[in-house]
């Protein structure tokens, strides 16, 4: 019998959540969780790719995009709150999937969460570099552009980038803080959150009087004739692109095992942080696109386009001799400094979420033991933190922010869909299980969450889908080579050698291979720029995996 669809018993999950000398330390309160959520949410969306999404997809309608994204988050957040209150274990959507849909789906979502957290941290680190350059420029210091730009980006002077060194630096610092301890990390994050929210409010208050009605007209620019460029299709695509900015409440759920009273604190932390940040997002976006015409956010090179707030700040002032003279130059610099600190908290929470997901996967035997080794003094998964220090640094240093940002969005949306499905499954299979918080209007809320999230996924570009499918194929490779035979659940049931484990995985891989072929063809047919590199990589993945999955299928088929 296969263990692919066996679920992990709730009583076993709860037993693992108990604190022991070898487990994670319980230090977080409801207020700490709200701060963690705000720390992750405010920053990535407001300060990073919002400008790019407005310039390329939605125009002033970016405000509507945030509302659409918030709806998907609200539905998914209610489902997360139910799970987090009844299964207070590290691992977030991975753990919830293991308890409801079995090991195979849990593996898929756990692998997908790397896109949500690790790649998300790389996105924010890339943008942090852009703001650092703005900060030093305010003091008359010009940092080397080529050392702040990835090799696939062009600097403002027209030169090709080499490496994004500041992005590596901030990932290094935040990783070391996480290794030191969760309570210390929460303390640092809490202080930054207070400053960040204050600066957001100052930006809104100061910038409000510089909003120009002509910048907001038309609210929904006419579609260019190409799907996803302005019009309603552009607004929905922008919603999908900025969606990753809301993953803060998801990151809250990864800290369940380190929370003092998770059944009460989890729903408060998840929904509280989501509500506060959604309101701030919409108002902030109104001011940002009102102060500057949305097309201005494509100005500059390198990571400048990932620092839209800095562009808006420069436009807050009076026009003298055809140029804008900032009205509050001291405020401009302090706001950028606060943004840098705010970004640091976003990176910290994302890195914490990622290490906790791999901690749970390692505890289940699906990943090497090194990811669940806890530091004897700090009681944190320090080796996992070190691994992602290197992994995230490489992504931030060499991959453009636009690419990693859209990968994060599609990974997040996929995770949210599975959590919504999980609530439906658990209500059917275990209706009497204790729940400190119950998602209202089931099945309506989970179904709406699935539809809204999938709808936004459908509006993302083909190349983003291609990268998601390739990433999931690599995940199936790892599961075939290592996960199946090392699964503790499989060993407990003597099913690690079951041929069905391999054949089902191989068939799923074939499905992904066919999907990749279709996506690559569609992307090539619609591409307006040279896509030869992506197509060649796709063909390579298709050929290699068709052979690999065929080998496993026929080897174990009986």
XYZ file of C-alpha atoms in Angstrom:
558
model
C 0.000 0.000 0.000
C 1.202 3.536 -0.759
C 1.809 6.120 1.939
C 1.459 9.017 -0.525
C -2.086 9.756 0.590
C -1.694 8.838 4.252
C -2.300 11.832 6.492
C -0.343 12.598 9.605
C -2.575 12.124 12.690
C -3.522 15.303 14.557
C -2.548 13.788 17.916
C 0.933 13.080 16.563
C 1.262 16.665 15.315
C 0.150 18.022 18.673
C 2.657 15.823 20.496
C 5.439 17.222 18.314
C 4.355 20.749 19.202
C 5.093 20.194 22.898
C 8.167 22.036 24.082
C 11.108 19.916 25.055
C 14.781 20.421 25.574
C 15.323 19.548 21.924
C 12.426 21.574 20.507
C 11.838 25.152 19.501
C 11.455 27.629 22.344
C 7.998 29.146 23.027
C 8.461 32.897 23.387
C 5.905 34.694 21.185
C 2.671 36.415 22.255
C -0.356 37.645 20.242
C 1.186 41.098 19.969
C 4.474 39.592 18.796
C 2.632 37.678 16.072
C 0.787 40.780 14.853
C 4.134 42.578 14.740
C 5.686 39.661 12.824
C 2.835 39.813 10.316
C 3.094 43.572 9.862
C 6.848 43.217 9.642
C 6.518 40.931 6.625
C 3.520 42.566 4.963
C 4.459 46.235 5.090
C 7.491 46.619 2.951
C 7.519 44.125 0.115
C 4.321 45.446 -1.469
C 4.483 49.116 -0.648
C 8.185 49.705 -1.068
C 9.198 47.203 -3.738
C 7.370 46.148 -6.894
C 4.262 48.348 -6.506
C 5.715 50.965 -8.814
C 6.679 48.396 -11.448
C 3.213 46.805 -11.286
C 1.559 50.222 -11.694
C 3.864 51.253 -14.553
C 3.601 48.045 -16.556
C 0.162 46.640 -15.765
C -2.419 48.674 -13.815
C -1.607 52.399 -13.788
C -3.526 54.235 -11.034
C -5.768 51.156 -10.887
C -3.074 49.572 -8.710
C -5.354 50.547 -5.810
C -8.014 48.213 -7.186
C -5.342 45.545 -7.613
C -4.555 45.755 -3.894
C -8.253 45.361 -3.059
C -8.537 42.243 -5.266
C -5.392 40.785 -3.706
C -6.740 41.578 -0.237
C -9.949 39.652 -0.980
C -7.951 36.544 -1.838
C -5.887 37.049 1.293
C -8.951 37.481 3.490
C -10.482 34.199 2.317
C -7.184 32.345 2.637
C -6.408 34.069 5.948
C -9.625 32.785 7.521
C -8.652 29.263 6.449
C -5.114 29.730 7.790
C -6.528 30.925 11.109
C -8.578 27.741 11.548
C -5.605 25.507 10.770
C -3.157 27.473 12.904
C -5.488 27.376 15.921
C -6.002 23.600 15.740
C -2.530 22.535 14.495
C -0.045 24.877 16.228
C 3.036 23.294 14.676
C 5.870 24.849 12.687
C 5.551 24.360 8.943
C 2.530 26.419 7.865
C 0.741 25.110 4.750
C 3.082 22.113 4.545
C 1.973 20.830 7.953
C -1.698 21.552 7.234
C -1.515 19.647 3.944
C 0.159 16.681 5.663
C -2.728 16.532 8.147
C -5.444 16.701 5.492
C -4.306 15.592 2.039
C -1.362 13.292 2.679
C 2.384 13.206 2.228
C 2.543 13.689 -1.545
C 0.529 16.924 -1.526
C 2.423 18.020 1.598
C 5.720 17.556 -0.229
C 4.471 19.580 -3.203
C 3.335 22.469 -1.018
C 6.471 22.338 1.132
C 8.635 22.589 -1.976
C 6.416 25.368 -3.299
C 6.880 27.338 -0.067
C 10.540 27.814 -1.006
C 9.226 30.123 -3.731
C 7.062 31.929 -1.217
C 9.627 32.566 1.486
C 13.190 32.106 0.247
C 12.641 33.629 -3.184
C 10.449 36.317 -1.600
C 13.304 37.261 0.705
C 15.549 37.520 -2.361
C 13.049 39.885 -4.005
C 13.053 42.210 -1.036
C 16.831 42.028 -0.663
C 17.182 43.137 -4.295
C 14.948 46.121 -3.658
C 16.795 46.903 -0.407
C 19.881 47.421 -2.529
C 18.100 50.046 -4.637
C 17.044 52.030 -1.582
C 20.543 51.779 -0.110
C 21.875 53.469 -3.235
C 19.278 56.244 -2.852
C 20.247 56.685 0.805
C 23.953 57.120 0.076
C 23.167 59.380 -2.870
C 21.389 61.788 -0.511
C 24.760 62.306 1.186
C 26.567 62.799 -2.116
C 28.057 59.297 -2.159
C 27.644 57.229 -5.317
C 27.954 53.486 -4.778
C 29.275 51.420 -7.717
C 26.180 50.634 -9.792
C 27.603 47.456 -11.285
C 28.063 46.012 -7.781
C 24.420 46.759 -6.908
C 22.902 45.231 -10.043
C 22.429 41.664 -11.238
C 24.166 40.510 -14.450
C 20.773 40.444 -16.217
C 20.007 44.105 -15.487
C 21.357 47.315 -16.983
C 22.471 50.196 -14.755
C 21.285 53.793 -15.202
C 24.517 54.548 -17.074
C 23.877 51.720 -19.528
C 26.447 49.255 -18.185
C 25.701 45.613 -17.411
C 25.578 44.682 -13.761
C 27.968 42.252 -12.116
C 26.561 41.309 -8.700
C 24.164 42.745 -6.121
C 26.484 42.941 -3.095
C 24.213 44.951 -0.743
C 21.529 42.264 -1.136
C 24.003 39.637 0.061
C 24.930 41.811 3.025
C 21.387 42.285 4.346
C 20.559 38.567 3.986
C 23.715 37.754 5.948
C 22.838 40.128 8.805
C 19.218 38.960 9.122
C 20.245 35.295 9.042
C 22.704 35.807 11.896
C 20.001 37.528 13.969
C 17.680 34.558 13.389
C 20.344 32.120 14.512
C 20.723 34.093 17.744
C 17.116 33.393 18.788
C 13.418 33.856 18.023
C 12.740 36.214 20.931
C 15.688 38.377 19.930
C 14.476 38.358 16.330
C 10.960 39.327 17.438
C 12.370 42.164 19.542
C 14.356 43.560 16.630
C 11.339 43.145 14.350
C 8.971 44.833 16.820
C 11.153 47.941 17.091
C 11.433 48.169 13.312
C 7.668 47.721 12.844
C 6.873 50.690 15.111
C 9.236 52.891 13.117
C 7.993 51.559 9.790
C 4.302 52.151 10.497
C 5.111 55.665 11.710
C 6.967 56.432 8.489
C 4.144 55.009 6.369
C 1.715 57.337 8.110
C 4.067 60.303 7.655
C 4.424 59.501 3.944
C 0.622 59.448 3.590
C 0.078 62.670 5.540
C 2.896 64.618 3.873
C 2.286 63.283 0.383
C -1.475 63.760 0.418
C -1.269 67.464 -0.485
C 0.985 66.703 -3.462
C -1.498 64.321 -5.079
C -2.336 65.555 -8.571
C -5.776 64.584 -9.954
C -4.350 64.306 -13.473
C -2.039 61.483 -12.306
C -5.094 59.486 -11.262
C -6.972 59.978 -14.522
C -7.967 57.673 -16.033
C -8.113 55.367 -13.037
C -8.036 52.368 -15.361
C -5.848 53.151 -18.411
C -7.072 51.778 -21.722
C -5.683 48.383 -22.627
C -2.841 48.549 -25.149
C -4.267 45.644 -27.116
C -2.031 43.176 -25.331
C -3.415 40.999 -22.567
C -2.251 42.189 -19.131
C -1.146 45.679 -20.172
C -3.646 48.045 -18.524
C -7.396 47.686 -18.617
C -9.007 45.124 -16.338
C -6.656 42.354 -17.407
C -3.748 44.565 -16.321
C -5.361 45.277 -12.965
C -5.821 41.577 -12.226
C -2.297 40.777 -13.400
C -0.956 43.535 -11.123
C -2.960 42.022 -8.248
C -1.202 38.719 -8.839
C 2.212 40.387 -9.054
C 1.868 42.334 -5.778
C 0.088 39.470 -4.033
C 3.298 38.229 -2.435
C 3.302 41.407 -0.359
C 0.561 39.895 1.787
C 2.432 36.772 2.810
C 3.149 38.201 6.237
C 0.096 36.548 7.786
C 1.217 33.254 6.259
C 4.645 33.678 7.847
C 2.886 34.154 11.192
C 1.564 30.596 10.981
C 5.093 29.192 10.630
C 5.863 30.453 14.150
C 3.013 28.497 15.775
C 5.360 26.113 17.572
C 7.174 29.056 19.169
C 3.990 30.764 20.415
C 2.930 30.693 24.066
C -0.832 30.288 23.477
C -1.165 29.434 19.776
C -4.856 28.522 19.750
C -5.765 32.056 20.797
C -2.818 34.000 19.428
C -2.697 32.570 15.898
C -6.064 33.894 14.636
C -5.326 37.291 16.221
C -1.878 37.463 14.661
C -3.030 36.358 11.203
C -6.207 38.395 10.776
C -5.012 41.386 12.812
C -1.884 41.946 10.731
C -3.799 41.389 7.485
C -6.521 43.913 8.354
C -4.126 46.655 9.475
C -1.893 46.305 6.450
C -4.653 46.125 3.838
C -6.000 49.527 4.883
C -2.525 51.060 4.828
C -1.758 49.487 1.429
C -4.727 51.040 -0.346
C -4.191 54.539 1.084
C -0.446 54.382 0.486
C -0.919 53.305 -3.149
C -3.338 56.199 -3.708
C -0.740 58.717 -2.528
C 2.133 57.104 -4.439
C 0.474 57.037 -7.878
C -1.165 60.398 -7.180
C 2.113 62.182 -6.510
C 3.925 60.741 -9.557
C 2.569 59.653 -12.939
C 2.700 55.876 -12.996
C 4.965 55.793 -16.056
C 7.715 57.472 -13.995
C 8.212 54.266 -12.017
C 9.992 52.693 -14.982
C 12.688 55.392 -14.834
C 16.249 54.531 -13.941
C 18.147 51.321 -14.332
C 19.313 48.423 -12.248
C 17.258 48.180 -9.073
C 16.011 51.791 -9.247
C 12.660 50.584 -10.548
C 12.345 48.534 -7.359
C 12.512 51.711 -5.248
C 9.262 53.466 -6.294
C 8.733 55.231 -2.976
C 12.056 57.020 -3.365
C 10.850 58.290 -6.768
C 7.596 59.508 -5.205
C 9.436 61.239 -2.362
C 11.607 63.156 -4.834
C 8.424 64.524 -6.457
C 7.007 65.939 -3.215
C 7.850 69.609 -3.561
C 7.451 72.751 -5.628
C 8.531 73.104 -9.262
C 11.367 75.625 -9.685
C 12.817 76.256 -13.161
C 11.208 73.089 -14.442
C 12.595 70.858 -11.698
C 10.996 69.629 -8.486
C 12.671 70.872 -5.322
C 11.811 68.479 -2.465
C 9.914 70.319 0.272
C 11.237 68.163 3.080
C 14.761 66.999 2.161
C 15.464 65.847 5.715
C 12.271 63.782 5.645
C 13.210 62.189 2.343
C 16.400 60.768 3.804
C 14.758 59.607 7.040
C 11.938 57.887 5.137
C 14.430 56.004 2.980
C 16.340 54.992 6.127
C 13.110 53.702 7.672
C 12.358 51.790 4.486
C 15.772 50.138 4.670
C 15.072 49.065 8.252
C 11.580 47.964 7.272
C 12.921 45.827 4.489
C 15.237 44.206 6.986
C 12.244 43.063 9.048
C 10.534 41.659 5.946
C 13.617 39.628 5.074
C 13.922 38.453 8.678
C 10.338 37.134 8.843
C 10.565 35.442 5.443
C 13.829 33.723 6.320
C 12.324 32.595 9.621
C 9.276 31.171 7.837
C 11.419 29.283 5.330
C 13.683 27.719 7.945
C 10.638 26.572 9.968
C 9.050 24.900 6.935
C 12.237 22.956 6.220
C 12.496 22.187 9.944
C 9.115 20.433 9.765
C 9.922 18.623 6.519
C 13.181 17.418 8.009
C 11.414 16.210 11.169
C 9.228 14.077 8.888
C 12.272 12.567 7.172
C 11.521 14.136 3.789
C 14.631 16.323 3.953
C 18.055 15.669 5.500
C 18.324 15.773 9.283
C 20.559 18.834 9.124
C 17.529 21.098 8.539
C 15.969 20.135 11.898
C 19.102 20.295 14.026
C 18.503 22.809 16.809
C 21.323 24.896 18.268
C 22.099 23.645 21.805
C 22.144 27.172 23.242
C 19.827 29.293 21.074
C 17.367 26.484 20.228
C 16.947 27.660 16.660
C 17.368 25.620 13.433
C 20.697 27.305 12.826
C 22.033 25.030 10.091
C 18.855 25.600 8.110
C 19.355 29.342 8.562
C 22.919 29.033 7.249
C 21.760 27.065 4.204
C 19.195 29.689 3.253
C 21.692 32.433 3.935
C 23.662 31.068 0.973
C 20.641 30.117 -1.178
C 18.815 33.437 -0.828
C 22.026 35.435 -1.238
C 22.732 33.771 -4.580
C 19.224 34.460 -5.834
C 19.332 38.102 -4.743
C 22.828 38.620 -6.131
C 22.260 37.239 -9.621
C 18.512 37.048 -10.460
C 16.529 40.225 -11.391
C 13.956 41.403 -8.870
C 11.058 41.244 -11.343
C 11.640 37.551 -11.987
C 11.932 36.491 -8.359
C 8.994 38.721 -7.406
C 6.612 37.025 -9.832
C 7.909 33.576 -8.797
C 7.067 34.473 -5.212
C 3.556 35.567 -6.164
C 2.662 32.369 -8.006
C 4.148 30.233 -5.225
C 2.133 32.117 -2.611
C -1.129 31.818 -4.541
C -0.609 28.078 -4.995
C 0.006 27.657 -1.261
C -3.149 29.588 -0.403
C -5.249 27.424 -2.732
C -4.094 24.229 -1.011
C -4.820 25.668 2.441
C -8.379 26.515 1.341
C -8.788 22.989 -0.049
C -7.398 21.610 3.221
C -10.129 23.270 5.282
C -12.807 21.673 3.080
C -11.151 18.264 3.423
C -10.702 18.485 7.201
C -14.279 19.629 7.769
C -15.385 16.478 5.927
C -12.918 13.971 7.382
C -12.595 15.290 10.958
C -15.632 17.489 11.663
C -15.410 17.005 15.443
C -11.723 17.900 15.885
C -11.229 20.745 18.408
C -11.039 24.159 16.725
C -10.311 27.323 18.688
C -11.263 29.292 15.568
C -13.674 28.172 12.843
C -13.635 29.594 9.323
C -17.097 31.132 8.771
C -19.446 30.265 5.902
C -17.810 26.983 4.922
C -17.741 25.940 2.074
C -18.352 29.419 0.601
C -15.235 31.136 2.026
C -12.733 28.387 1.065
C -14.261 28.047 -2.418
C -14.054 31.813 -2.973
C -10.442 31.723 -1.771
C -9.640 29.007 -4.320
C -11.355 30.864 -7.174
C -9.828 34.269 -6.437
C -6.317 32.907 -5.971
C -6.446 30.711 -9.066
C -7.919 33.594 -11.036
C -4.907 35.744 -10.177
C -2.517 32.890 -11.027
C -4.127 32.622 -14.455
C -3.282 36.261 -15.207
C 0.446 35.881 -14.528
C 2.780 35.764 -17.567
C 3.616 32.435 -19.239
C 7.292 32.680 -18.261
C 6.294 32.808 -14.587
C 4.238 29.622 -15.034
C 7.174 27.986 -16.798
C 9.469 28.718 -13.857
C 6.869 27.359 -11.400
C 6.486 24.099 -13.348
C 10.267 23.687 -13.676
C 10.679 24.270 -9.946
C 7.991 21.687 -9.122
C 9.653 19.159 -11.455
C 12.918 19.610 -9.572
C 10.944 19.048 -6.366
C 9.572 15.749 -7.680
C 13.154 14.726 -8.517
C 14.175 15.234 -4.890
C 11.117 13.333 -3.670
C 11.846 10.406 -6.007
C 15.540 10.194 -5.130
C 15.298 10.807 -1.387
C 11.924 11.722 0.106
C 9.994 8.503 -0.516
C 12.548 6.106 0.958
C 13.307 8.294 4.000
C 9.763 9.239 4.986
C 9.196 8.482 8.684
C 5.490 8.015 7.989
C 6.354 5.487 5.268
C 8.813 3.663 7.525
C 6.230 3.459 10.291
C 3.812 1.782 7.884
C 6.445 -0.218 5.952
C 5.458 1.462 2.682
C 8.651 3.263 1.642
C 9.353 0.569 -0.979
C 5.825 0.500 -2.342
C 5.934 0.628 -6.188
C 2.844 2.821 -6.134
C 4.823 5.602 -4.440
C 7.125 5.800 -7.441
C 4.570 5.237 -10.192
C 2.186 7.919 -8.893
C 5.056 10.374 -8.570
C 6.293 9.512 -12.071
C 2.811 9.961 -13.580
C 2.536 13.346 -11.845
C 5.931 14.208 -13.306
C 4.727 13.275 -16.786
C 1.797 15.639 -16.282
C 4.146 18.462 -15.368
C 6.364 17.664 -18.365
C 3.426 17.921 -20.776
C 2.292 21.129 -19.051
C 5.770 22.616 -19.466
C 5.767 21.764 -23.178
C 2.407 23.510 -23.670
C 3.469 26.584 -21.680
C 6.781 26.856 -23.538
C 4.971 26.710 -26.887
C 2.408 29.347 -25.869
C 5.128 31.603 -24.443
C 7.165 31.327 -27.635
C 4.116 32.152 -29.764
C 3.352 35.285 -27.735
C 6.866 36.473 -26.895
C 7.833 39.933 -28.169
C 11.450 39.686 -27.023
C 14.152 37.062 -27.416
C 13.049 34.033 -25.381
C 15.592 31.554 -26.763
C 17.297 31.024 -23.397
C 14.065 30.134 -21.583
C 12.901 27.910 -24.452
C 16.217 26.027 -24.579
C 16.066 25.454 -20.827
C 12.463 24.256 -21.109
C 13.357 21.797 -23.883
C 16.237 20.488 -21.798
C 13.928 19.978 -18.798
C 11.307 18.260 -20.955
C 13.723 15.777 -22.543
C 15.591 14.919 -19.325
C 12.443 14.450 -17.271
C 10.556 12.512 -19.902
C 13.378 9.950 -19.735
C 13.631 10.104 -15.929
C 9.918 9.705 -15.217
C 9.639 6.992 -17.876
C 12.434 5.050 -16.195
C 10.766 5.193 -12.772
C 7.331 4.390 -14.142
C 8.348 1.255 -16.047
C 10.780 0.119 -13.355
C 8.129 0.025 -10.619
C 4.985 -0.642 -12.670
C 3.435 -4.016 -11.908
